[in-house]
């Protein structure tokens, strides 16, 4: 066994004898001699970080995170905490999955490549588009990549990217950073009662538009009813129609390919990740026409020397490590392990499980809205629409105070304007929803 | 996975064999080949909607969904089999140059899985004081380690961190009325992400050649610098493993023309506790916390790429950041709050980046402390120099920090890599940087023992003595044999649907 590591890295395995032998082999007296750092930039100070045992470190993290309140989160808006089957944690945590790297040597990476190929296939079925990559960072960065794709593939010139004026500010801001190096400008089109205002959109679209973005469901949880018309408008103006969604919504709602979507983006971590302070998995699927302009990694099928089917990263000449400044994206490290978890979660649910989950949320959101609507001083939902899993309710009292009072009772909701609260049923148990109804009754009394 | 250690006198004979599942002549089938189930959707009826009918009208739903539907035991076996066909750092050494594939301590997984870590990003500040407190501490740790004044944790990967660095630099120049600066200088040995990032940021990329010793050519730098220069993106030590000894002069030259110096943190593992980018004159840097601080790479992510900046750039960092308020809680604890930097570039991620990775990085740093961090760089540098000494391939340049680039000479570096797989080790990064012909870019990291390095060297040396035919036939002991990458690209089949269409 190796010696004590009281003062060194506990994960560096050298004994004093090893060190001596190795230094001798390289012809150095001390390890310090190996550092070729001019004296004026050598660091002589301390970070003031004490080393801890593993147990002490766990206690430290637990105590820091212990200050988080236990709340039932009815927050949604693109980040959901669905129940994750135990199989996902146990198998995704197998160390070969967790401790491997990008599959640059496919012959020893078949398992991960196949899992990613299966993930891509899941997205192909969900979107109806022919090509899906094996991850972006999250929905917002995938939207940014969609805009730069539109900039590359559009035949005619143009600089306008249209997004709904009701969009998470974070997504819009991320998009603006992604297009900052292009000539594209992000502009908005109007939304009416939570959904695309088609007349308003028509009025702003012209041949200078390279991309129209819409979401289904919307940030307010409403289901869009005129997506095919948006698709036609985009086609008529030679703009890309980019649709934002997620795998649970896509299990049930209209297939993006059927409404003319050219690109589907969104957050796929709705399956596979718990609420993790916004960590995500950017979904990116598109039509085969744009295959060679797709950002990110693609896994393809091929054959090995025994003519058996085998998988490999492919079309890498699009990627930054080969194409450098002419790459389709700068992405390198992506969200591969999250994609694995998403594929696993989807596999456990199966198609009927996914559809059931989506349908159940539609019903649960509607039922909750009905119950809230029965409370005096509450009207729900505010938007006269179909809802997937979240909706806005009007409260007569100041919404901020209602939300604060709810938080004191253990529930987190969004505030919308002066008199709106937005609630989401995804991942929340029926029992907790019952208590939430009671809590809202109490705080609006 | 058993290693044949029957002949301990010849480490090159040490073998690692992966599982190989074959059914009907093919490797482990796809889920879709085991089962496909079509669910019909949209059976809404006017009779109302009990649980058997769709709660939405037909025209808002798809017609059907067709995916595999297998039992949990079948899935458990499928994914277990897939895992057995993967080489990870827990399987053996993984000396991919510039990727810093370290052993990942197991306890960090447990702390990231704490129920108190699972919070929604839209929660109120008051209810997530634990999360904000951990982020604040990690910002502080990273600032100290990098010698930087302010840190954002938002970028979800190293390349995303580069992008933030470039956007911050652009905003800074713009703010100072220097928006005309449209060039970013990148050494030709730099990571591909640097070029792609600068281009994504809208800059013209000026490629900088190396001098005869593999370092920045100061004359070439002088020629490249101008009033157009927005930034120089540099990594130190560079991708050849060489420390840029003239760094102080380089920083002065860049600053003299009004440019900013960007540090690519991919190689920070070599410097922990020995030197800090901030002290060298770097204005912006990213940290690859998944590399330097041993968080698992997960088959290609998630990582996290926090960005540190000097004081004058702090107002431009992404929003929000975390700070400590002046007053304390009733219990005497600090209170944390989010804030938007004065001239923020806005958001670069829809929420706040890869939180679970940040927890692991924090736990790793807290575990090692000063002594452990500086021992990590010491051992990494010792390992690189030792391995470079043991292998029979030519290793130009030197002295080395945490990585070195050997040349396969007359052999094809990609073939060398395939053959090394047969010796039960993962090969180095190949064919890059192009400065070294048939490059084998090797980074053993600090976690490999002398014994493992000896076996790794034996694998290099065994392959060095082999003929081209043997190399071209390799690998022969892996799950799959040599895979035809040309046909994969020529006829892209990217989903099981594409395979079905073909058959």
PDB file of N, CA, C and O in Angstrom, chain A residues 14 19 32 43 47 49 52 68-69 73 94 99-100 103 105 107 120-121 126 138 168 173 177 250 277 302 304-305 308-309 330 334 352 363 407, chain B residues 25 27 33 53 62 66 69 83 89 116 119-120 122-124 144 167 197 274 299-300 334 347 350 367 370 375 379 383 418 482 484-485 494 496:
ATOM      1  N   UNK A  14       1.622   8.612  -5.226  1.00  0.00           N
ATOM      2  CA  UNK A  14       3.053   8.318  -5.078  1.00  0.00           C
ATOM      3  C   UNK A  14       3.496   8.159  -3.630  1.00  0.00           C
ATOM      4  O   UNK A  14       3.123   8.940  -2.768  1.00  0.00           O
ATOM      5  N   UNK A  19       8.545   8.757  -5.676  1.00  0.00           N
ATOM      6  CA  UNK A  19       8.965  10.108  -6.039  1.00  0.00           C
ATOM      7  C   UNK A  19      10.471  10.164  -6.262  1.00  0.00           C
ATOM      8  O   UNK A  19      10.943  10.745  -7.252  1.00  0.00           O
ATOM      9  N   UNK A  32      10.199  20.671  -7.381  1.00  0.00           N
ATOM     10  CA  UNK A  32      10.202  22.112  -7.669  1.00  0.00           C
ATOM     11  C   UNK A  32      11.069  22.426  -8.884  1.00  0.00           C
ATOM     12  O   UNK A  32      10.791  23.346  -9.655  1.00  0.00           O
ATOM     13  N   UNK A  43       3.987  31.870  -7.559  1.00  0.00           N
ATOM     14  CA  UNK A  43       3.041  32.177  -6.494  1.00  0.00           C
ATOM     15  C   UNK A  43       3.610  31.673  -5.169  1.00  0.00           C
ATOM     16  O   UNK A  43       3.856  30.488  -5.002  1.00  0.00           O
ATOM     17  N   UNK A  47      -3.792  30.047  -0.491  1.00  0.00           N
ATOM     18  CA  UNK A  47      -5.198  30.291  -0.831  1.00  0.00           C
ATOM     19  C   UNK A  47      -6.058  30.399   0.422  1.00  0.00           C
ATOM     20  O   UNK A  47      -7.234  30.719   0.354  1.00  0.00           O
ATOM     21  N   UNK A  49      -7.147  27.915   2.092  1.00  0.00           N
ATOM     22  CA  UNK A  49      -8.162  26.865   2.053  1.00  0.00           C
ATOM     23  C   UNK A  49      -7.592  25.674   2.826  1.00  0.00           C
ATOM     24  O   UNK A  49      -6.567  25.114   2.449  1.00  0.00           O
ATOM     25  N   UNK A  52      -9.441  19.063   4.226  1.00  0.00           N
ATOM     26  CA  UNK A  52     -10.399  18.398   5.105  1.00  0.00           C
ATOM     27  C   UNK A  52     -10.434  16.917   4.767  1.00  0.00           C
ATOM     28  O   UNK A  52     -10.106  16.524   3.651  1.00  0.00           O
ATOM     29  N   UNK A  68     -30.881  25.785   2.631  1.00  0.00           N
ATOM     30  CA  UNK A  68     -31.989  25.843   1.665  1.00  0.00           C
ATOM     31  C   UNK A  68     -33.285  25.414   2.358  1.00  0.00           C
ATOM     32  O   UNK A  68     -33.309  24.409   3.054  1.00  0.00           O
ATOM     33  N   UNK A  69     -34.347  26.187   2.150  1.00  0.00           N
ATOM     34  CA  UNK A  69     -35.638  25.808   2.726  1.00  0.00           C
ATOM     35  C   UNK A  69     -36.238  24.637   1.951  1.00  0.00           C
ATOM     36  O   UNK A  69     -36.039  24.508   0.749  1.00  0.00           O
ATOM     37  N   UNK A  73     -42.194  23.069  -4.886  1.00  0.00           N
ATOM     38  CA  UNK A  73     -41.968  24.006  -5.986  1.00  0.00           C
ATOM     39  C   UNK A  73     -43.054  23.853  -7.044  1.00  0.00           C
ATOM     40  O   UNK A  73     -43.157  22.813  -7.681  1.00  0.00           O
ATOM     41  N   UNK A  94     -23.154   4.251 -12.992  1.00  0.00           N
ATOM     42  CA  UNK A  94     -22.086   3.261 -13.213  1.00  0.00           C
ATOM     43  C   UNK A  94     -20.859   4.008 -13.715  1.00  0.00           C
ATOM     44  O   UNK A  94     -20.937   4.870 -14.566  1.00  0.00           O
ATOM     45  N   UNK A  99     -17.314   8.238 -15.757  1.00  0.00           N
ATOM     46  CA  UNK A  99     -15.898   8.638 -15.759  1.00  0.00           C
ATOM     47  C   UNK A  99     -15.234   8.511 -17.128  1.00  0.00           C
ATOM     48  O   UNK A  99     -14.018   8.506 -17.214  1.00  0.00           O
ATOM     49  N   UNK A 100     -16.022   8.393 -18.173  1.00  0.00           N
ATOM     50  CA  UNK A 100     -15.419   8.359 -19.511  1.00  0.00           C
ATOM     51  C   UNK A 100     -15.437   9.756 -20.112  1.00  0.00           C
ATOM     52  O   UNK A 100     -16.033  10.677 -19.568  1.00  0.00           O
ATOM     53  N   UNK A 103     -16.123  10.436 -27.014  1.00  0.00           N
ATOM     54  CA  UNK A 103     -15.830   9.128 -27.613  1.00  0.00           C
ATOM     55  C   UNK A 103     -14.884   9.236 -28.816  1.00  0.00           C
ATOM     56  O   UNK A 103     -15.220   8.829 -29.928  1.00  0.00           O
ATOM     57  N   UNK A 105     -12.229   7.546 -29.260  1.00  0.00           N
ATOM     58  CA  UNK A 105     -11.800   6.196 -29.645  1.00  0.00           C
ATOM     59  C   UNK A 105     -13.037   5.303 -29.597  1.00  0.00           C
ATOM     60  O   UNK A 105     -13.340   4.690 -28.580  1.00  0.00           O
ATOM     61  N   UNK A 107     -13.836   2.438 -30.615  1.00  0.00           N
ATOM     62  CA  UNK A 107     -13.718   0.989 -30.363  1.00  0.00           C
ATOM     63  C   UNK A 107     -13.816   0.653 -28.877  1.00  0.00           C
ATOM     64  O   UNK A 107     -14.145  -0.487 -28.535  1.00  0.00           O
ATOM     65  N   UNK A 120     -30.539  10.268 -29.730  1.00  0.00           N
ATOM     66  CA  UNK A 120     -30.841  10.981 -30.983  1.00  0.00           C
ATOM     67  C   UNK A 120     -32.119  10.421 -31.619  1.00  0.00           C
ATOM     68  O   UNK A 120     -32.970  11.172 -32.123  1.00  0.00           O
ATOM     69  N   UNK A 121     -32.251   9.105 -31.578  1.00  0.00           N
ATOM     70  CA  UNK A 121     -33.418   8.457 -32.188  1.00  0.00           C
ATOM     71  C   UNK A 121     -34.711   8.844 -31.465  1.00  0.00           C
ATOM     72  O   UNK A 121     -35.751   9.041 -32.094  1.00  0.00           O
ATOM     73  N   UNK A 126     -39.738  12.060 -31.536  1.00  0.00           N
ATOM     74  CA  UNK A 126     -40.543  13.095 -30.872  1.00  0.00           C
ATOM     75  C   UNK A 126     -40.795  14.299 -31.772  1.00  0.00           C
ATOM     76  O   UNK A 126     -41.851  14.906 -31.718  1.00  0.00           O
ATOM     77  N   UNK A 138     -28.427  23.853 -22.944  1.00  0.00           N
ATOM     78  CA  UNK A 138     -29.788  23.992 -22.429  1.00  0.00           C
ATOM     79  C   UNK A 138     -30.660  24.643 -23.500  1.00  0.00           C
ATOM     80  O   UNK A 138     -30.193  24.883 -24.618  1.00  0.00           O
ATOM     81  N   UNK A 168     -39.138  33.946 -21.727  1.00  0.00           N
ATOM     82  CA  UNK A 168     -38.254  34.105 -20.562  1.00  0.00           C
ATOM     83  C   UNK A 168     -37.151  35.090 -20.921  1.00  0.00           C
ATOM     84  O   UNK A 168     -36.454  34.903 -21.927  1.00  0.00           O
ATOM     85  N   UNK A 173     -32.032  36.964 -23.571  1.00  0.00           N
ATOM     86  CA  UNK A 173     -30.718  37.541 -23.306  1.00  0.00           C
ATOM     87  C   UNK A 173     -29.602  36.622 -23.799  1.00  0.00           C
ATOM     88  O   UNK A 173     -28.620  37.077 -24.406  1.00  0.00           O
ATOM     89  N   UNK A 177     -26.766  37.333 -26.785  1.00  0.00           N
ATOM     90  CA  UNK A 177     -25.322  37.134 -26.705  1.00  0.00           C
ATOM     91  C   UNK A 177     -24.818  36.240 -27.841  1.00  0.00           C
ATOM     92  O   UNK A 177     -23.757  36.486 -28.411  1.00  0.00           O
ATOM     93  N   UNK A 250     -43.708  17.047 -26.258  1.00  0.00           N
ATOM     94  CA  UNK A 250     -43.674  16.501 -27.610  1.00  0.00           C
ATOM     95  C   UNK A 250     -44.290  15.105 -27.696  1.00  0.00           C
ATOM     96  O   UNK A 250     -44.674  14.665 -28.771  1.00  0.00           O
ATOM     97  N   UNK A 277     -31.152  23.504  -9.945  1.00  0.00           N
ATOM     98  CA  UNK A 277     -30.850  24.923 -10.054  1.00  0.00           C
ATOM     99  C   UNK A 277     -30.657  25.343 -11.510  1.00  0.00           C
ATOM    100  O   UNK A 277     -29.838  26.202 -11.816  1.00  0.00           O
ATOM    101  N   UNK A 302     -22.032   2.825 -38.318  1.00  0.00           N
ATOM    102  CA  UNK A 302     -21.094   2.405 -39.358  1.00  0.00           C
ATOM    103  C   UNK A 302     -20.855   0.911 -39.178  1.00  0.00           C
ATOM    104  O   UNK A 302     -21.671   0.233 -38.533  1.00  0.00           O
ATOM    105  N   UNK A 304     -17.675  -2.154 -38.351  1.00  0.00           N
ATOM    106  CA  UNK A 304     -16.287  -2.348 -37.961  1.00  0.00           C
ATOM    107  C   UNK A 304     -15.634  -3.352 -38.915  1.00  0.00           C
ATOM    108  O   UNK A 304     -16.240  -3.773 -39.908  1.00  0.00           O
ATOM    109  N   UNK A 305     -14.397  -3.708 -38.607  1.00  0.00           N
ATOM    110  CA  UNK A 305     -13.625  -4.553 -39.520  1.00  0.00           C
ATOM    111  C   UNK A 305     -14.208  -5.964 -39.648  1.00  0.00           C
ATOM    112  O   UNK A 305     -13.827  -6.713 -40.548  1.00  0.00           O
ATOM    113  N   UNK A 308     -19.650  -5.894 -38.553  1.00  0.00           N
ATOM    114  CA  UNK A 308     -20.763  -5.733 -37.627  1.00  0.00           C
ATOM    115  C   UNK A 308     -21.070  -4.245 -37.482  1.00  0.00           C
ATOM    116  O   UNK A 308     -20.170  -3.401 -37.566  1.00  0.00           O
ATOM    117  N   UNK A 309     -22.329  -3.950 -37.196  1.00  0.00           N
ATOM    118  CA  UNK A 309     -22.694  -2.547 -36.995  1.00  0.00           C
ATOM    119  C   UNK A 309     -22.006  -2.011 -35.738  1.00  0.00           C
ATOM    120  O   UNK A 309     -21.949  -2.689 -34.714  1.00  0.00           O
ATOM    121  N   UNK A 330     -18.864  26.533 -31.297  1.00  0.00           N
ATOM    122  CA  UNK A 330     -17.632  26.333 -30.516  1.00  0.00           C
ATOM    123  C   UNK A 330     -17.808  25.235 -29.472  1.00  0.00           C
ATOM    124  O   UNK A 330     -16.895  24.965 -28.699  1.00  0.00           O
ATOM    125  N   UNK A 334     -20.156  18.862 -23.839  1.00  0.00           N
ATOM    126  CA  UNK A 334     -21.590  19.132 -23.959  1.00  0.00           C
ATOM    127  C   UNK A 334     -22.310  18.561 -22.739  1.00  0.00           C
ATOM    128  O   UNK A 334     -21.791  18.653 -21.634  1.00  0.00           O
ATOM    129  N   UNK A 352     -46.158   4.782 -23.896  1.00  0.00           N
ATOM    130  CA  UNK A 352     -47.433   4.970 -23.193  1.00  0.00           C
ATOM    131  C   UNK A 352     -47.212   5.728 -21.889  1.00  0.00           C
ATOM    132  O   UNK A 352     -48.035   6.566 -21.511  1.00  0.00           O
ATOM    133  N   UNK A 363     -54.660  17.199 -17.396  1.00  0.00           N
ATOM    134  CA  UNK A 363     -55.829  17.056 -16.515  1.00  0.00           C
ATOM    135  C   UNK A 363     -55.580  17.681 -15.147  1.00  0.00           C
ATOM    136  O   UNK A 363     -56.457  18.361 -14.599  1.00  0.00           O
ATOM    137  N   UNK A 407     -44.990  31.099   0.521  1.00  0.00           N
ATOM    138  CA  UNK A 407     -43.650  30.585   0.820  1.00  0.00           C
ATOM    139  C   UNK A 407     -43.514  30.272   2.307  1.00  0.00           C
ATOM    140  O   UNK A 407     -42.904  29.268   2.681  1.00  0.00           O
TER     141      UNK A 407
ATOM    142  N   UNK B  25     -25.347 -12.326 -34.512  1.00  0.00           N
ATOM    143  CA  UNK B  25     -24.210 -11.851 -35.290  1.00  0.00           C
ATOM    144  C   UNK B  25     -23.906 -10.378 -35.133  1.00  0.00           C
ATOM    145  O   UNK B  25     -22.932  -9.882 -35.686  1.00  0.00           O
ATOM    146  N   UNK B  27     -23.565  -6.787 -32.480  1.00  0.00           N
ATOM    147  CA  UNK B  27     -23.323  -6.381 -31.107  1.00  0.00           C
ATOM    148  C   UNK B  27     -24.652  -6.066 -30.420  1.00  0.00           C
ATOM    149  O   UNK B  27     -25.704  -6.087 -31.060  1.00  0.00           O
ATOM    150  N   UNK B  33     -34.694  -2.460 -31.602  1.00  0.00           N
ATOM    151  CA  UNK B  33     -34.646  -3.783 -32.229  1.00  0.00           C
ATOM    152  C   UNK B  33     -35.162  -4.869 -31.277  1.00  0.00           C
ATOM    153  O   UNK B  33     -35.434  -5.985 -31.690  1.00  0.00           O
ATOM    154  N   UNK B  53     -59.389   8.768 -22.571  1.00  0.00           N
ATOM    155  CA  UNK B  53     -59.410   9.580 -23.788  1.00  0.00           C
ATOM    156  C   UNK B  53     -58.499  10.786 -23.620  1.00  0.00           C
ATOM    157  O   UNK B  53     -58.158  11.167 -22.506  1.00  0.00           O
ATOM    158  N   UNK B  62     -50.509  15.006 -31.556  1.00  0.00           N
ATOM    159  CA  UNK B  62     -49.954  14.144 -32.593  1.00  0.00           C
ATOM    160  C   UNK B  62     -50.834  12.906 -32.711  1.00  0.00           C
ATOM    161  O   UNK B  62     -51.683  12.648 -31.847  1.00  0.00           O
ATOM    162  N   UNK B  66     -44.171   6.294 -31.364  1.00  0.00           N
ATOM    163  CA  UNK B  66     -43.628   4.942 -31.509  1.00  0.00           C
ATOM    164  C   UNK B  66     -42.226   4.867 -30.928  1.00  0.00           C
ATOM    165  O   UNK B  66     -41.278   5.452 -31.465  1.00  0.00           O
ATOM    166  N   UNK B  69     -40.753  -0.143 -25.645  1.00  0.00           N
ATOM    167  CA  UNK B  69     -41.394  -0.238 -24.332  1.00  0.00           C
ATOM    168  C   UNK B  69     -40.966  -1.566 -23.729  1.00  0.00           C
ATOM    169  O   UNK B  69     -41.525  -2.617 -24.035  1.00  0.00           O
ATOM    170  N   UNK B  83     -22.684  -0.131 -20.451  1.00  0.00           N
ATOM    171  CA  UNK B  83     -21.628   0.416 -19.594  1.00  0.00           C
ATOM    172  C   UNK B  83     -20.376  -0.457 -19.669  1.00  0.00           C
ATOM    173  O   UNK B  83     -19.256   0.043 -19.566  1.00  0.00           O
ATOM    174  N   UNK B  89     -12.181   6.432 -16.742  1.00  0.00           N
ATOM    175  CA  UNK B  89     -10.961   6.611 -15.944  1.00  0.00           C
ATOM    176  C   UNK B  89     -10.902   5.562 -14.826  1.00  0.00           C
ATOM    177  O   UNK B  89      -9.823   5.185 -14.372  1.00  0.00           O
ATOM    178  N   UNK B 116     -31.047  18.473  -0.495  1.00  0.00           N
ATOM    179  CA  UNK B 116     -31.040  19.932  -0.361  1.00  0.00           C
ATOM    180  C   UNK B 116     -30.384  20.625  -1.553  1.00  0.00           C
ATOM    181  O   UNK B 116     -30.452  21.851  -1.678  1.00  0.00           O
ATOM    182  N   UNK B 119     -32.891  22.172  -6.103  1.00  0.00           N
ATOM    183  CA  UNK B 119     -33.744  23.359  -5.998  1.00  0.00           C
ATOM    184  C   UNK B 119     -34.016  23.946  -7.377  1.00  0.00           C
ATOM    185  O   UNK B 119     -33.218  23.804  -8.298  1.00  0.00           O
ATOM    186  N   UNK B 120     -35.159  24.601  -7.484  1.00  0.00           N
ATOM    187  CA  UNK B 120     -35.547  25.246  -8.738  1.00  0.00           C
ATOM    188  C   UNK B 120     -34.829  26.593  -8.850  1.00  0.00           C
ATOM    189  O   UNK B 120     -34.713  27.318  -7.852  1.00  0.00           O
ATOM    190  N   UNK B 122     -35.738  29.333 -10.048  1.00  0.00           N
ATOM    191  CA  UNK B 122     -36.569  30.533  -9.900  1.00  0.00           C
ATOM    192  C   UNK B 122     -37.005  30.780  -8.458  1.00  0.00           C
ATOM    193  O   UNK B 122     -37.878  31.613  -8.217  1.00  0.00           O
ATOM    194  N   UNK B 123     -36.426  30.055  -7.536  1.00  0.00           N
ATOM    195  CA  UNK B 123     -36.833  30.260  -6.139  1.00  0.00           C
ATOM    196  C   UNK B 123     -36.351  31.604  -5.603  1.00  0.00           C
ATOM    197  O   UNK B 123     -35.405  32.196  -6.110  1.00  0.00           O
ATOM    198  N   UNK B 124     -36.997  32.047  -4.533  1.00  0.00           N
ATOM    199  CA  UNK B 124     -36.608  33.322  -3.919  1.00  0.00           C
ATOM    200  C   UNK B 124     -35.228  33.187  -3.290  1.00  0.00           C
ATOM    201  O   UNK B 124     -34.828  32.097  -2.874  1.00  0.00           O
ATOM    202  N   UNK B 144      -9.339  33.166  -5.716  1.00  0.00           N
ATOM    203  CA  UNK B 144      -8.037  33.045  -5.039  1.00  0.00           C
ATOM    204  C   UNK B 144      -7.088  32.148  -5.840  1.00  0.00           C
ATOM    205  O   UNK B 144      -5.908  32.447  -5.963  1.00  0.00           O
ATOM    206  N   UNK B 167     -17.040  37.813 -24.956  1.00  0.00           N
ATOM    207  CA  UNK B 167     -18.145  38.777 -24.916  1.00  0.00           C
ATOM    208  C   UNK B 167     -17.854  39.890 -23.895  1.00  0.00           C
ATOM    209  O   UNK B 167     -18.164  41.055 -24.122  1.00  0.00           O
ATOM    210  N   UNK B 197     -14.520  30.131 -30.844  1.00  0.00           N
ATOM    211  CA  UNK B 197     -15.125  31.104 -29.938  1.00  0.00           C
ATOM    212  C   UNK B 197     -14.925  32.526 -30.444  1.00  0.00           C
ATOM    213  O   UNK B 197     -15.857  33.338 -30.444  1.00  0.00           O
ATOM    214  N   UNK B 274       1.206  27.135  -7.832  1.00  0.00           N
ATOM    215  CA  UNK B 274       2.579  27.453  -8.280  1.00  0.00           C
ATOM    216  C   UNK B 274       2.640  28.824  -8.945  1.00  0.00           C
ATOM    217  O   UNK B 274       3.643  29.517  -8.845  1.00  0.00           O
ATOM    218  N   UNK B 299     -18.768  11.121 -20.138  1.00  0.00           N
ATOM    219  CA  UNK B 299     -18.851  10.755 -21.550  1.00  0.00           C
ATOM    220  C   UNK B 299     -18.905  11.962 -22.469  1.00  0.00           C
ATOM    221  O   UNK B 299     -19.262  11.858 -23.636  1.00  0.00           O
ATOM    222  N   UNK B 300     -18.527  13.129 -21.953  1.00  0.00           N
ATOM    223  CA  UNK B 300     -18.525  14.323 -22.792  1.00  0.00           C
ATOM    224  C   UNK B 300     -19.315  15.467 -22.187  1.00  0.00           C
ATOM    225  O   UNK B 300     -19.665  16.423 -22.866  1.00  0.00           O
ATOM    226  N   UNK B 334     -24.226  34.840   7.418  1.00  0.00           N
ATOM    227  CA  UNK B 334     -24.231  35.781   6.291  1.00  0.00           C
ATOM    228  C   UNK B 334     -25.483  35.603   5.433  1.00  0.00           C
ATOM    229  O   UNK B 334     -26.050  34.515   5.384  1.00  0.00           O
ATOM    230  N   UNK B 347     -27.266  37.303 -20.041  1.00  0.00           N
ATOM    231  CA  UNK B 347     -27.213  35.877 -19.735  1.00  0.00           C
ATOM    232  C   UNK B 347     -26.484  35.095 -20.823  1.00  0.00           C
ATOM    233  O   UNK B 347     -26.519  35.455 -21.998  1.00  0.00           O
ATOM    234  N   UNK B 350     -29.692  29.719 -19.868  1.00  0.00           N
ATOM    235  CA  UNK B 350     -31.072  30.033 -19.516  1.00  0.00           C
ATOM    236  C   UNK B 350     -31.294  30.187 -18.029  1.00  0.00           C
ATOM    237  O   UNK B 350     -32.166  30.926 -17.590  1.00  0.00           O
ATOM    238  N   UNK B 367     -11.877  19.622  -0.134  1.00  0.00           N
ATOM    239  CA  UNK B 367     -11.222  18.402   0.345  1.00  0.00           C
ATOM    240  C   UNK B 367      -9.697  18.553   0.301  1.00  0.00           C
ATOM    241  O   UNK B 367      -8.999  18.208   1.241  1.00  0.00           O
ATOM    242  N   UNK B 370      -5.111  23.957   0.292  1.00  0.00           N
ATOM    243  CA  UNK B 370      -3.854  24.465  -0.283  1.00  0.00           C
ATOM    244  C   UNK B 370      -2.856  23.356  -0.582  1.00  0.00           C
ATOM    245  O   UNK B 370      -2.295  23.267  -1.679  1.00  0.00           O
ATOM    246  N   UNK B 375       0.047  19.923  -4.289  1.00  0.00           N
ATOM    247  CA  UNK B 375       0.598  18.587  -4.519  1.00  0.00           C
ATOM    248  C   UNK B 375       0.071  17.997  -5.822  1.00  0.00           C
ATOM    249  O   UNK B 375       0.775  17.261  -6.524  1.00  0.00           O
ATOM    250  N   UNK B 379       2.567  16.524  -8.589  1.00  0.00           N
ATOM    251  CA  UNK B 379       2.526  15.138  -9.053  1.00  0.00           C
ATOM    252  C   UNK B 379       2.208  15.052 -10.538  1.00  0.00           C
ATOM    253  O   UNK B 379       2.716  14.183 -11.250  1.00  0.00           O
ATOM    254  N   UNK B 383       4.715  13.351 -13.108  1.00  0.00           N
ATOM    255  CA  UNK B 383       4.245  12.240 -13.940  1.00  0.00           C
ATOM    256  C   UNK B 383       4.492  12.484 -15.420  1.00  0.00           C
ATOM    257  O   UNK B 383       4.905  11.584 -16.151  1.00  0.00           O
ATOM    258  N   UNK B 418      -4.884   3.298 -32.043  1.00  0.00           N
ATOM    259  CA  UNK B 418      -5.733   2.097 -32.126  1.00  0.00           C
ATOM    260  C   UNK B 418      -4.998   0.892 -31.555  1.00  0.00           C
ATOM    261  O   UNK B 418      -5.587   0.047 -30.870  1.00  0.00           O
ATOM    262  N   UNK B 482     -11.745  -2.153 -35.665  1.00  0.00           N
ATOM    263  CA  UNK B 482     -11.592  -0.834 -36.275  1.00  0.00           C
ATOM    264  C   UNK B 482     -12.889  -0.424 -36.994  1.00  0.00           C
ATOM    265  O   UNK B 482     -13.418  -1.178 -37.808  1.00  0.00           O
ATOM    266  N   UNK B 484     -15.211   1.945 -39.426  1.00  0.00           N
ATOM    267  CA  UNK B 484     -15.078   2.685 -40.678  1.00  0.00           C
ATOM    268  C   UNK B 484     -15.705   4.074 -40.521  1.00  0.00           C
ATOM    269  O   UNK B 484     -16.913   4.235 -40.642  1.00  0.00           O
ATOM    270  N   UNK B 485     -14.850   5.055 -40.252  1.00  0.00           N
ATOM    271  CA  UNK B 485     -15.380   6.400 -40.012  1.00  0.00           C
ATOM    272  C   UNK B 485     -15.709   7.126 -41.309  1.00  0.00           C
ATOM    273  O   UNK B 485     -16.548   8.015 -41.328  1.00  0.00           O
ATOM    274  N   UNK B 494     -28.074   8.412 -38.600  1.00  0.00           N
ATOM    275  CA  UNK B 494     -27.953   9.063 -37.305  1.00  0.00           C
ATOM    276  C   UNK B 494     -29.066   8.706 -36.327  1.00  0.00           C
ATOM    277  O   UNK B 494     -29.180   9.312 -35.270  1.00  0.00           O
ATOM    278  N   UNK B 496     -32.134   5.267 -35.279  1.00  0.00           N
ATOM    279  CA  UNK B 496     -32.598   3.923 -35.645  1.00  0.00           C
ATOM    280  C   UNK B 496     -33.627   3.994 -36.760  1.00  0.00           C
ATOM    281  O   UNK B 496     -33.764   3.060 -37.537  1.00  0.00           O
TER     282      UNK B 496
END
